[in-house]
mmCIF file of C-alpha atoms and ligand atoms in Angstrom:
data_model
loop_
_atom_site.group_PDB
_atom_site.id
_atom_site.type_symbol
_atom_site.label_atom_id
_atom_site.label_comp_id
_atom_site.label_asym_id
_atom_site.label_seq_id
_atom_site.Cartn_x
_atom_site.Cartn_y
_atom_site.Cartn_z
ATOM 1 C CA MET A 1 0.000 0.000 0.000
ATOM 2 C CA THR A 2 1.336 3.357 -0.939
ATOM 3 C CA ASP A 3 1.011 5.935 1.826
ATOM 4 C CA PHE A 4 0.071 9.158 0.019
ATOM 5 C CA ASP A 5 0.365 11.271 3.172
ATOM 6 C CA ALA A 6 3.968 10.119 3.303
ATOM 7 C CA THR A 7 4.659 10.994 -0.334
ATOM 8 C CA ARG A 8 3.019 14.412 0.117
ATOM 9 C CA ALA A 9 5.430 15.129 2.957
ATOM 10 C CA LEU A 10 8.306 14.649 0.507
ATOM 11 C CA PHE A 11 7.349 17.837 -1.368
ATOM 12 C CA HIS A 12 7.628 21.493 -0.564
ATOM 13 C CA LEU A 13 4.131 22.902 -1.112
ATOM 14 C CA PRO A 14 3.773 26.635 -0.484
ATOM 15 C CA GLU A 15 1.525 27.634 2.416
ATOM 16 C CA GLY A 16 -1.987 28.517 1.303
ATOM 17 C CA VAL A 17 -1.597 27.111 -2.203
ATOM 18 C CA THR A 18 -3.649 24.316 -3.743
ATOM 19 C CA TYR A 19 -1.497 23.052 -6.581
ATOM 20 C CA LEU A 20 -3.350 21.516 -9.509
ATOM 21 C CA ASP A 21 -0.704 22.094 -12.153
ATOM 22 C CA GLY A 22 1.656 19.175 -11.629
ATOM 23 C CA ASN A 23 0.784 18.057 -15.158
ATOM 24 C CA SER A 24 2.763 21.073 -16.358
ATOM 25 C CA LEU A 25 5.449 21.519 -13.701
ATOM 26 C CA GLY A 26 5.720 19.234 -10.700
ATOM 27 C CA PRO A 27 6.484 20.816 -7.300
ATOM 28 C CA LEU A 28 9.869 20.845 -5.581
ATOM 29 C CA PRO A 29 10.830 17.562 -3.906
ATOM 30 C CA ARG A 30 12.261 18.454 -0.480
ATOM 31 C CA ALA A 31 15.307 16.252 -1.060
ATOM 32 C CA ALA A 32 16.248 18.106 -4.236
ATOM 33 C CA ALA A 33 17.970 20.978 -2.436
ATOM 34 C CA ALA A 34 20.414 18.702 -0.592
ATOM 35 C CA ARG A 35 21.102 16.676 -3.741
ATOM 36 C CA MET A 36 21.775 19.798 -5.765
ATOM 37 C CA ALA A 37 24.008 21.130 -2.975
ATOM 38 C CA GLN A 38 25.929 17.860 -3.098
ATOM 39 C CA VAL A 39 26.561 18.208 -6.817
ATOM 40 C CA GLN A 40 27.480 21.839 -6.312
ATOM 41 C CA ALA A 41 30.062 20.706 -3.742
ATOM 42 C CA GLU A 42 31.345 18.064 -6.175
ATOM 43 C CA TRP A 43 31.740 20.725 -8.807
ATOM 44 C CA GLY A 44 33.452 23.027 -6.324
ATOM 45 C CA GLU A 45 35.922 20.477 -5.002
ATOM 46 C CA MET A 46 36.415 17.997 -7.819
ATOM 47 C CA LEU A 47 36.233 20.383 -10.750
ATOM 48 C CA ILE A 48 36.567 18.451 -13.994
ATOM 49 C CA THR A 49 37.483 15.211 -12.205
ATOM 50 C CA GLY A 50 33.804 15.037 -11.151
ATOM 51 C CA TRP A 51 32.919 13.558 -14.536
ATOM 52 C CA ASN A 52 34.646 10.354 -13.425
ATOM 53 C CA LYS A 53 34.853 10.579 -9.646
ATOM 54 C CA ALA A 54 31.306 11.691 -9.019
ATOM 55 C CA GLY A 55 29.882 9.636 -11.872
ATOM 56 C CA TRP A 56 28.412 12.604 -13.734
ATOM 57 C CA MET A 57 29.033 10.966 -17.088
ATOM 58 C CA VAL A 58 27.038 7.829 -16.288
ATOM 59 C CA GLN A 59 24.031 9.700 -14.901
ATOM 60 C CA PRO A 60 22.102 9.856 -18.203
ATOM 61 C CA ALA A 61 22.013 6.050 -18.383
ATOM 62 C CA ARG A 62 21.484 5.569 -14.643
ATOM 63 C CA LEU A 63 18.557 7.989 -14.530
ATOM 64 C CA GLY A 64 17.308 6.494 -17.787
ATOM 65 C CA ASP A 65 17.037 3.128 -16.070
ATOM 66 C CA ARG A 66 15.209 4.667 -13.113
ATOM 67 C CA ILE A 67 12.646 6.167 -15.509
ATOM 68 C CA GLY A 68 12.564 2.970 -17.539
ATOM 69 C CA ALA A 69 11.388 1.139 -14.434
ATOM 70 C CA LEU A 70 8.370 3.475 -14.280
ATOM 71 C CA ILE A 71 7.380 3.079 -17.934
ATOM 72 C CA GLY A 72 7.844 -0.621 -18.521
ATOM 73 C CA ALA A 73 11.116 -0.271 -20.407
ATOM 74 C CA ALA A 74 13.901 -2.832 -19.940
ATOM 75 C CA PRO A 75 17.138 -1.730 -18.237
ATOM 76 C CA GLY A 76 19.656 -0.322 -20.693
ATOM 77 C CA THR A 77 17.028 0.948 -23.143
ATOM 78 C CA THR A 78 16.397 4.487 -21.828
ATOM 79 C CA VAL A 79 18.659 7.506 -21.583
ATOM 80 C CA VAL A 80 18.052 11.096 -20.437
ATOM 81 C CA GLY A 81 19.213 14.334 -21.986
ATOM 82 C CA ASP A 82 18.178 17.375 -24.021
ATOM 83 C CA THR A 83 14.556 18.512 -24.180
ATOM 84 C CA LEU A 84 11.548 16.554 -25.296
ATOM 85 C CA SER A 85 11.373 18.443 -28.605
ATOM 86 C CA ILE A 86 14.885 17.157 -29.380
ATOM 87 C CA LYS A 87 14.013 13.611 -28.327
ATOM 88 C CA VAL A 88 10.917 13.632 -30.556
ATOM 89 C CA TYR A 89 13.107 14.674 -33.482
ATOM 90 C CA GLN A 90 15.640 11.942 -32.737
ATOM 91 C CA ALA A 91 13.048 9.221 -32.362
ATOM 92 C CA LEU A 92 11.149 10.213 -35.474
ATOM 93 C CA ALA A 93 14.303 10.518 -37.573
ATOM 94 C CA SER A 94 15.488 7.050 -36.553
ATOM 95 C CA ALA A 95 12.054 5.557 -37.100
ATOM 96 C CA LEU A 96 11.728 7.048 -40.600
ATOM 97 C CA ASP A 97 15.186 5.778 -41.417
ATOM 98 C CA LEU A 98 14.020 2.257 -40.507
ATOM 99 C CA ARG A 99 11.079 2.521 -42.957
ATOM 100 C CA PRO A 100 12.813 3.914 -46.068
ATOM 101 C CA ASP A 101 10.108 2.754 -48.470
ATOM 102 C CA ARG A 102 7.290 4.719 -46.784
ATOM 103 C CA ARG A 103 6.599 8.462 -46.664
ATOM 104 C CA VAL A 104 3.707 9.087 -44.266
ATOM 105 C CA ILE A 105 4.007 10.209 -40.643
ATOM 106 C CA LEU A 106 0.611 9.808 -39.014
ATOM 107 C CA SER A 107 -0.310 11.908 -35.998
ATOM 108 C CA ASP A 108 -3.394 13.598 -34.608
ATOM 109 C CA THR A 109 -4.715 17.102 -34.130
ATOM 110 C CA GLY A 110 -4.614 16.627 -30.358
ATOM 111 C CA ASN A 111 -0.843 16.279 -30.356
ATOM 112 C CA PHE A 112 1.249 18.902 -28.621
ATOM 113 C CA PRO A 113 2.349 21.379 -31.309
ATOM 114 C CA THR A 114 6.100 21.062 -30.718
ATOM 115 C CA ASP A 115 5.949 17.387 -31.711
ATOM 116 C CA LEU A 116 4.330 18.414 -34.996
ATOM 117 C CA TYR A 117 6.704 21.334 -35.519
ATOM 118 C CA MET A 118 9.710 19.068 -35.023
ATOM 119 C CA ALA A 119 8.261 16.638 -37.577
ATOM 120 C CA GLU A 120 7.818 19.500 -40.062
ATOM 121 C CA GLY A 121 11.431 20.580 -39.560
ATOM 122 C CA LEU A 122 12.697 17.035 -39.962
ATOM 123 C CA ILE A 123 10.681 16.583 -43.161
ATOM 124 C CA ARG A 124 12.240 19.770 -44.562
ATOM 125 C CA THR A 125 15.724 18.653 -43.604
ATOM 126 C CA LEU A 126 15.296 15.193 -45.109
ATOM 127 C CA GLY A 127 13.864 16.601 -48.340
ATOM 128 C CA GLN A 128 12.476 13.179 -49.314
ATOM 129 C CA GLY A 129 8.851 14.197 -49.664
ATOM 130 C CA HIS A 130 7.552 12.899 -46.359
ATOM 131 C CA ASP A 131 3.996 13.829 -45.489
ATOM 132 C CA LEU A 132 2.801 14.700 -41.974
ATOM 133 C CA ARG A 133 -0.783 13.458 -41.987
ATOM 134 C CA LEU A 134 -2.973 14.760 -39.165
ATOM 135 C CA VAL A 135 -6.338 13.249 -38.345
ATOM 136 C CA ALA A 136 -8.762 13.745 -35.464
ATOM 137 C CA PRO A 137 -7.816 11.665 -32.401
ATOM 138 C CA GLU A 138 -10.867 9.413 -32.895
ATOM 139 C CA ALA A 139 -9.833 8.772 -36.506
ATOM 140 C CA VAL A 140 -6.296 7.542 -35.804
ATOM 141 C CA ALA A 141 -7.087 3.824 -35.738
ATOM 142 C CA GLY A 142 -8.837 4.007 -39.099
ATOM 143 C CA ALA A 143 -6.023 6.009 -40.681
ATOM 144 C CA ILE A 144 -3.287 3.431 -40.064
ATOM 145 C CA THR A 145 -2.662 2.194 -43.590
ATOM 146 C CA ASP A 146 0.294 0.504 -45.227
ATOM 147 C CA GLU A 147 1.485 3.937 -46.407
ATOM 148 C CA VAL A 148 2.298 4.890 -42.842
ATOM 149 C CA ALA A 149 5.979 4.768 -41.950
ATOM 150 C CA VAL A 150 5.577 6.051 -38.402
ATOM 151 C CA LEU A 151 2.643 6.552 -36.082
ATOM 152 C CA MET A 152 3.690 9.422 -33.816
ATOM 153 C CA LEU A 153 1.276 10.004 -30.952
ATOM 154 C CA THR A 154 1.134 11.601 -27.553
ATOM 155 C CA GLU A 155 -0.860 9.261 -25.366
ATOM 156 C CA VAL A 156 -2.653 11.946 -23.342
ATOM 157 C CA ASP A 157 -4.012 15.115 -24.964
ATOM 158 C CA TYR A 158 -2.460 18.110 -23.224
ATOM 159 C CA ARG A 159 -5.696 20.096 -23.453
ATOM 160 C CA THR A 160 -8.488 17.658 -22.717
ATOM 161 C CA GLY A 161 -6.661 14.813 -20.995
ATOM 162 C CA ARG A 162 -8.139 12.347 -23.521
ATOM 163 C CA ARG A 163 -6.088 9.166 -23.481
ATOM 164 C CA HIS A 164 -5.431 6.938 -26.462
ATOM 165 C CA ASP A 165 -5.673 3.167 -26.199
ATOM 166 C CA MET A 166 -1.990 2.815 -26.986
ATOM 167 C CA ALA A 167 -1.852 -0.980 -26.746
ATOM 168 C CA ASP A 168 -4.493 -1.209 -29.458
ATOM 169 C CA LEU A 169 -2.913 1.481 -31.661
ATOM 170 C CA VAL A 170 0.582 0.021 -31.350
ATOM 171 C CA ALA A 171 -0.768 -3.397 -32.359
ATOM 172 C CA ARG A 172 -2.597 -1.908 -35.347
ATOM 173 C CA ALA A 173 0.461 0.042 -36.432
ATOM 174 C CA HIS A 174 2.683 -3.001 -36.227
ATOM 175 C CA ALA A 175 0.145 -5.085 -38.131
ATOM 176 C CA ALA A 176 0.314 -2.459 -40.913
ATOM 177 C CA GLY A 177 4.112 -2.538 -40.914
ATOM 178 C CA ALA A 178 4.461 0.908 -39.326
ATOM 179 C CA LEU A 179 6.665 1.901 -36.415
ATOM 180 C CA VAL A 180 5.434 3.810 -33.361
ATOM 181 C CA VAL A 181 6.885 6.852 -31.599
ATOM 182 C CA TRP A 182 4.978 7.158 -28.349
ATOM 183 C CA ASP A 183 5.160 10.442 -26.455
ATOM 184 C CA LEU A 184 4.747 9.868 -22.725
ATOM 185 C CA ALA A 185 4.915 13.527 -21.672
ATOM 186 C CA HIS A 186 1.640 13.244 -19.751
ATOM 187 C CA SER A 187 1.962 9.553 -18.909
ATOM 188 C CA ALA A 188 5.344 8.932 -17.278
ATOM 189 C CA GLY A 189 4.897 9.150 -13.526
ATOM 190 C CA ALA A 190 1.119 9.522 -13.862
ATOM 191 C CA PHE A 191 0.100 5.887 -14.333
ATOM 192 C CA GLU A 192 1.410 2.509 -15.433
ATOM 193 C CA VAL A 193 2.774 2.422 -18.956
ATOM 194 C CA ASP A 194 4.055 -0.431 -21.081
ATOM 195 C CA ALA A 195 6.496 1.426 -23.286
ATOM 196 C CA GLY A 196 8.065 -1.912 -24.164
ATOM 197 C CA ALA A 197 5.379 -2.258 -26.823
ATOM 198 C CA ALA A 198 6.506 0.843 -28.725
ATOM 199 C CA ASP A 199 9.455 1.165 -31.075
ATOM 200 C CA PHE A 200 10.471 4.496 -29.588
ATOM 201 C CA ALA A 201 9.150 6.235 -26.494
ATOM 202 C CA VAL A 202 9.987 9.754 -25.373
ATOM 203 C CA GLY A 203 8.886 12.019 -22.554
ATOM 204 C CA CYS A 204 9.800 14.854 -20.262
ATOM 205 C CA THR A 205 10.639 14.740 -16.586
ATOM 206 C CA TYR A 206 9.365 18.080 -15.261
ATOM 207 C CA LYS A 207 5.650 17.194 -15.383
ATOM 208 C CA TYR A 208 4.498 14.142 -13.397
ATOM 209 C CA LEU A 209 8.083 13.130 -12.609
ATOM 210 C CA ASN A 210 8.755 16.431 -10.765
ATOM 211 C CA GLY A 211 12.321 16.918 -12.042
ATOM 212 C CA GLY A 212 12.060 20.724 -12.001
ATOM 213 C CA PRO A 213 11.987 23.474 -14.625
ATOM 214 C CA GLY A 214 14.368 22.562 -17.437
ATOM 215 C CA ALA A 215 14.831 18.946 -16.308
ATOM 216 C CA PRO A 216 16.083 16.760 -19.183
ATOM 217 C CA ALA A 217 13.871 14.571 -21.351
ATOM 218 C CA PHE A 218 14.226 10.826 -21.944
ATOM 219 C CA ILE A 219 14.170 8.465 -24.902
ATOM 220 C CA THR A 220 13.621 4.718 -24.966
ATOM 221 C CA VAL A 221 14.523 2.572 -27.943
ATOM 222 C CA ASN A 222 13.056 -0.893 -28.225
ATOM 223 C CA PRO A 223 15.895 -3.466 -28.052
ATOM 224 C CA VAL A 224 14.720 -4.763 -31.438
ATOM 225 C CA HIS A 225 16.002 -1.521 -32.991
ATOM 226 C CA ALA A 226 18.859 -0.736 -30.628
ATOM 227 C CA GLU A 227 21.645 -1.555 -33.049
ATOM 228 C CA ALA A 228 19.790 -0.609 -36.233
ATOM 229 C CA ALA A 229 18.492 2.830 -35.295
ATOM 230 C CA LEU A 230 20.825 5.493 -36.609
ATOM 231 C CA PRO A 231 20.882 8.761 -34.700
ATOM 232 C CA ALA A 232 20.164 11.875 -36.765
ATOM 233 C CA LEU A 233 21.732 14.021 -34.054
ATOM 234 C CA SER A 234 25.087 12.284 -34.106
ATOM 235 C CA GLY A 235 26.808 14.092 -31.256
ATOM 236 C CA TRP A 236 30.107 13.094 -29.711
ATOM 237 C CA LEU A 237 28.641 11.570 -26.546
ATOM 238 C CA GLY A 238 26.639 9.142 -28.668
ATOM 239 C CA HIS A 239 29.836 8.078 -30.433
ATOM 240 C CA ALA A 240 31.228 4.599 -29.818
ATOM 241 C CA ALA A 241 34.402 6.149 -28.354
ATOM 242 C CA PRO A 242 33.867 9.842 -27.538
ATOM 243 C CA PHE A 243 37.357 10.269 -26.128
ATOM 244 C CA ALA A 244 39.072 8.724 -29.131
ATOM 245 C CA PHE A 245 38.139 11.976 -30.904
ATOM 246 C CA ASP A 246 37.867 10.228 -34.268
ATOM 247 C CA LEU A 247 37.104 12.498 -37.188
ATOM 248 C CA GLY A 248 34.250 10.266 -38.311
ATOM 249 C CA TYR A 249 31.112 9.251 -36.448
ATOM 250 C CA ARG A 250 30.521 5.684 -35.287
ATOM 251 C CA PRO A 251 27.339 5.127 -33.269
ATOM 252 C CA GLY A 252 27.755 3.861 -29.719
ATOM 253 C CA THR A 253 26.194 0.620 -28.576
ATOM 254 C CA GLY A 254 22.452 0.544 -28.035
ATOM 255 C CA ILE A 255 20.822 3.426 -26.237
ATOM 256 C CA GLN A 256 24.148 5.185 -25.731
ATOM 257 C CA ARG A 257 23.927 6.472 -29.294
ATOM 258 C CA MET A 258 20.851 8.533 -28.408
ATOM 259 C CA ARG A 259 22.991 10.759 -26.245
ATOM 260 C CA VAL A 260 24.008 13.950 -27.991
ATOM 261 C CA GLY A 261 26.227 16.296 -25.985
ATOM 262 C CA THR A 262 27.228 17.202 -22.444
ATOM 263 C CA PRO A 263 24.499 16.228 -19.968
ATOM 264 C CA PRO A 264 22.892 18.787 -17.599
ATOM 265 C CA VAL A 265 24.546 17.629 -14.374
ATOM 266 C CA LEU A 266 22.869 20.121 -12.027
ATOM 267 C CA GLN A 267 19.410 19.352 -13.402
ATOM 268 C CA MET A 268 20.035 15.627 -13.189
ATOM 269 C CA ALA A 269 20.738 15.985 -9.468
ATOM 270 C CA ALA A 270 17.251 17.408 -8.926
ATOM 271 C CA LEU A 271 15.742 14.720 -11.135
ATOM 272 C CA ASP A 272 17.492 11.973 -9.186
ATOM 273 C CA ALA A 273 15.967 13.290 -5.952
ATOM 274 C CA ALA A 274 12.568 13.553 -7.637
ATOM 275 C CA LEU A 275 12.735 9.920 -8.752
ATOM 276 C CA ASP A 276 13.439 8.839 -5.161
ATOM 277 C CA VAL A 277 9.853 9.840 -4.381
ATOM 278 C CA PHE A 278 8.649 7.011 -6.635
ATOM 279 C CA ASP A 279 10.582 4.357 -4.711
ATOM 280 C CA GLY A 280 7.913 2.149 -3.209
ATOM 281 C CA VAL A 281 5.047 3.889 -5.017
ATOM 282 C CA ASP A 282 2.587 1.440 -6.536
ATOM 283 C CA LEU A 283 1.612 3.013 -9.873
ATOM 284 C CA GLY A 284 -1.621 1.025 -9.885
ATOM 285 C CA ALA A 285 -2.598 2.532 -6.537
ATOM 286 C CA LEU A 286 -1.538 5.952 -7.817
ATOM 287 C CA ARG A 287 -3.847 5.538 -10.793
ATOM 288 C CA THR A 288 -6.751 4.367 -8.639
ATOM 289 C CA ARG A 289 -6.381 7.394 -6.433
ATOM 290 C CA SER A 290 -6.001 9.724 -9.429
ATOM 291 C CA VAL A 291 -9.298 8.427 -10.825
ATOM 292 C CA ALA A 292 -11.070 8.828 -7.458
ATOM 293 C CA LEU A 293 -9.809 12.399 -7.020
ATOM 294 C CA SER A 294 -10.683 13.234 -10.637
ATOM 295 C CA GLU A 295 -14.233 11.913 -10.207
ATOM 296 C CA ARG A 296 -14.587 13.919 -7.018
ATOM 297 C CA PHE A 297 -13.416 17.068 -8.801
ATOM 298 C CA ILE A 298 -15.696 16.580 -11.803
ATOM 299 C CA ALA A 299 -18.732 15.902 -9.615
ATOM 300 C CA GLY A 300 -17.961 18.910 -7.421
ATOM 301 C CA VAL A 301 -17.440 21.347 -10.287
ATOM 302 C CA GLU A 302 -20.439 20.132 -12.276
ATOM 303 C CA ALA A 303 -22.678 20.489 -9.232
ATOM 304 C CA ALA A 304 -21.398 23.937 -8.247
ATOM 305 C CA CYS A 305 -20.418 25.595 -11.547
ATOM 306 C CA PRO A 306 -23.028 24.984 -14.256
ATOM 307 C CA ALA A 307 -21.349 27.527 -16.573
ATOM 308 C CA LEU A 308 -18.317 25.260 -16.972
ATOM 309 C CA THR A 309 -18.431 22.392 -19.444
ATOM 310 C CA LEU A 310 -16.394 19.237 -18.975
ATOM 311 C CA ALA A 311 -13.797 19.055 -21.753
ATOM 312 C CA SER A 312 -12.278 15.746 -20.612
ATOM 313 C CA PRO A 313 -13.779 12.361 -21.384
ATOM 314 C CA ARG A 314 -16.364 11.388 -18.779
ATOM 315 C CA ASP A 315 -15.134 7.802 -18.807
ATOM 316 C CA ALA A 316 -12.111 7.615 -16.496
ATOM 317 C CA GLY A 317 -10.651 4.865 -18.672
ATOM 318 C CA GLN A 318 -10.264 7.397 -21.460
ATOM 319 C CA ARG A 319 -8.598 10.075 -19.349
ATOM 320 C CA GLY A 320 -5.041 10.672 -18.291
ATOM 321 C CA SER A 321 -4.409 12.327 -14.936
ATOM 322 C CA GLN A 322 -5.854 15.761 -15.615
ATOM 323 C CA VAL A 323 -9.343 17.232 -15.784
ATOM 324 C CA SER A 324 -10.275 20.117 -18.085
ATOM 325 C CA PHE A 325 -13.295 22.380 -18.340
ATOM 326 C CA ARG A 326 -14.287 24.859 -21.015
ATOM 327 C CA HIS A 327 -15.527 28.411 -20.616
ATOM 328 C CA PRO A 328 -15.268 31.331 -23.079
ATOM 329 C CA ASP A 329 -13.668 33.411 -20.297
ATOM 330 C CA GLY A 330 -11.457 30.575 -19.166
ATOM 331 C CA TYR A 331 -8.319 32.684 -19.063
ATOM 332 C CA ALA A 332 -9.762 35.297 -16.688
ATOM 333 C CA ILE A 333 -11.370 32.621 -14.529
ATOM 334 C CA MET A 334 -8.028 30.837 -14.175
ATOM 335 C CA GLN A 335 -6.249 34.089 -13.243
ATOM 336 C CA ALA A 336 -8.879 34.755 -10.582
ATOM 337 C CA LEU A 337 -8.394 31.220 -9.247
ATOM 338 C CA ILE A 338 -4.628 31.626 -9.128
ATOM 339 C CA ALA A 339 -5.054 34.949 -7.311
ATOM 340 C CA ARG A 340 -6.944 32.967 -4.651
ATOM 341 C CA GLY A 341 -4.165 30.381 -4.370
ATOM 342 C CA VAL A 342 -5.668 27.605 -6.492
ATOM 343 C CA ILE A 343 -3.202 26.996 -9.300
ATOM 344 C CA GLY A 344 -4.188 25.332 -12.539
ATOM 345 C CA ASP A 345 -3.514 26.686 -16.014
ATOM 346 C CA PHE A 346 -5.160 27.745 -19.244
ATOM 347 C CA ARG A 347 -4.803 26.485 -22.785
ATOM 348 C CA ALA A 348 -6.190 28.442 -25.713
ATOM 349 C CA PRO A 349 -8.862 28.947 -26.746
ATOM 350 C CA ASP A 350 -11.055 28.158 -23.747
ATOM 351 C CA ILE A 351 -9.616 25.345 -21.595
ATOM 352 C CA LEU A 352 -9.055 25.419 -17.842
ATOM 353 C CA ARG A 353 -6.700 22.566 -16.919
ATOM 354 C CA PHE A 354 -6.290 20.894 -13.564
ATOM 355 C CA GLY A 355 -3.606 18.287 -12.941
ATOM 356 C CA ILE A 356 -4.589 15.510 -10.539
ATOM 357 C CA THR A 357 -1.428 14.309 -8.829
ATOM 358 C CA PRO A 358 -2.068 12.047 -5.816
ATOM 359 C CA LEU A 359 1.583 11.999 -4.765
ATOM 360 C CA TYR A 360 0.921 15.383 -3.146
ATOM 361 C CA ILE A 361 -2.742 16.348 -3.476
ATOM 362 C CA GLY A 362 -5.712 14.814 -1.687
ATOM 363 C CA GLU A 363 -9.433 15.219 -1.060
ATOM 364 C CA ALA A 364 -9.021 18.444 0.922
ATOM 365 C CA ASP A 365 -7.215 20.085 -2.025
ATOM 366 C CA ILE A 366 -9.890 18.973 -4.456
ATOM 367 C CA ASP A 367 -12.654 20.244 -2.185
ATOM 368 C CA ARG A 368 -10.951 23.583 -1.654
ATOM 369 C CA ALA A 369 -10.457 24.017 -5.412
ATOM 370 C CA VAL A 370 -14.151 23.300 -6.024
ATOM 371 C CA THR A 371 -15.240 25.731 -3.286
ATOM 372 C CA VAL A 372 -13.040 28.577 -4.517
ATOM 373 C CA LEU A 373 -13.976 27.989 -8.150
ATOM 374 C CA ALA A 374 -17.667 28.040 -7.226
ATOM 375 C CA GLU A 375 -17.233 31.322 -5.328
ATOM 376 C CA ILE A 376 -15.428 32.917 -8.246
ATOM 377 C CA MET A 377 -18.183 31.828 -10.633
ATOM 378 C CA ASP A 378 -21.050 32.850 -8.309
ATOM 379 C CA THR A 379 -19.678 36.325 -7.642
ATOM 380 C CA ALA A 380 -18.213 36.846 -11.143
ATOM 381 C CA GLU A 381 -15.009 37.767 -9.322
ATOM 382 C CA TRP A 382 -13.116 36.787 -12.483
ATOM 383 C CA ASP A 383 -14.817 39.558 -14.495
ATOM 384 C CA ASP A 384 -12.096 42.099 -13.824
ATOM 385 C CA PRO A 385 -9.866 43.672 -16.499
ATOM 386 C CA ALA A 386 -6.803 42.769 -14.420
ATOM 387 C CA PHE A 387 -7.558 39.069 -14.978
ATOM 388 C CA ARG A 388 -7.729 39.511 -18.749
ATOM 389 C CA VAL A 389 -4.136 40.684 -19.155
ATOM 390 C CA ARG A 390 -2.321 37.823 -20.865
ATOM 391 C CA ALA A 391 1.038 36.775 -19.479
ATOM 392 C CA ALA A 392 3.725 35.203 -21.702
ATOM 393 C CA VAL A 393 3.218 31.764 -20.128
ATOM 394 C CA THR A 394 -0.422 30.856 -19.650
HETATM 395 C C1 PLP B 1 5.308 19.240 -22.432
HETATM 396 C C2 PLP B 1 5.423 18.640 -23.781
HETATM 397 C C3 PLP B 1 6.522 18.944 -24.604
HETATM 398 C C4 PLP B 1 7.561 19.927 -24.195
HETATM 399 O O1 PLP B 1 8.720 19.842 -24.957
HETATM 400 P P1 PLP B 1 10.070 20.515 -24.442
HETATM 401 O O2 PLP B 1 11.004 20.378 -25.555
HETATM 402 O O3 PLP B 1 10.480 19.788 -23.193
HETATM 403 O O4 PLP B 1 9.762 21.960 -24.116
HETATM 404 C C5 PLP B 1 6.600 18.282 -25.826
HETATM 405 N N1 PLP B 1 5.661 17.393 -26.219
HETATM 406 C C6 PLP B 1 4.583 17.107 -25.458
HETATM 407 C C7 PLP B 1 3.591 16.119 -25.924
HETATM 408 C C8 PLP B 1 4.428 17.739 -24.222
HETATM 409 O O5 PLP B 1 3.365 17.478 -23.470
#
């Protein structure tokens, strides 16, 4: 049994704040400060010898394995580094390279734009006439034809929280001879995942994994492709012998070749501490509690705020770990909520998002969020010009 009061105590949560935005940026794990101070001391005392002595250079693989354990990936198949946009590019490039006779990348209109932008850039760079085909999320299964080289999907829609049946889609893609790049940005650390089914899986570590702003992303390559996948971003740390300083590139063994350049050592220290929180956490229990808290939130908001419309699937089986509502004045409503210490976020054009993260939120947080939201709606407290001023990050 996972003790969620115990996991909550492992986070710093500001006084008076109800935090429902862990789907976008997880809170600070209390142990992160000491871990970062330790790495700072290593840097201070060891200087460049820290790469060997303090094991900085092996952290990308070590942390990769820790994440792998949370997403159903075998040891030695996951590595951390760079940002998710970069990892999407890498995965897609390698996947396309493994299907040279096909030209279609299939994705959906619910995908996070950077994944699509990176695909567009890759297509331009390759100059081989690839086609990024976008269909509605409900139409993906029917659009998997034998033209498709790669099915590139984000499991959970960042706006609505709608969750794809990835096991089914991966099976369909494989049956059609296509490869799958599975983006776990809103899955890793939120519920159980079997990334072992995909050809490539990628994700970020600052959302449900709580690695902190700027924490590195991860990439998993199915062992079937480990020695065949050629990295498009052929950086020196993915070379078979980085310190031989050969003039030509030779890919390293397996997942090592998905490394690019110097890893973010300070960020990895925070991530390591954040992953400690998951030691002993039963992801099945986490999911059960996420569903219960989500149902409680939906019922509360629907009863108290008739002007808000549920944007997430009503069936918990089709949701990730966030709940979204629509309102034409969603931005102002969210600013009013934040001003009252209930933090969610807004996604254009009209979505209020609330992350449900049982590692550190419970019934009392859900109930407080519902109460404050209902007050703001009842009194039209949100209808203030100050709440309509758009910030750079929404
Ligand atoms: C959050 C998110 C990203 C962010 O990419 P970065 O390069 O880390 O900024 C990319 N893709 C998806 C699906 C996301 O949810």
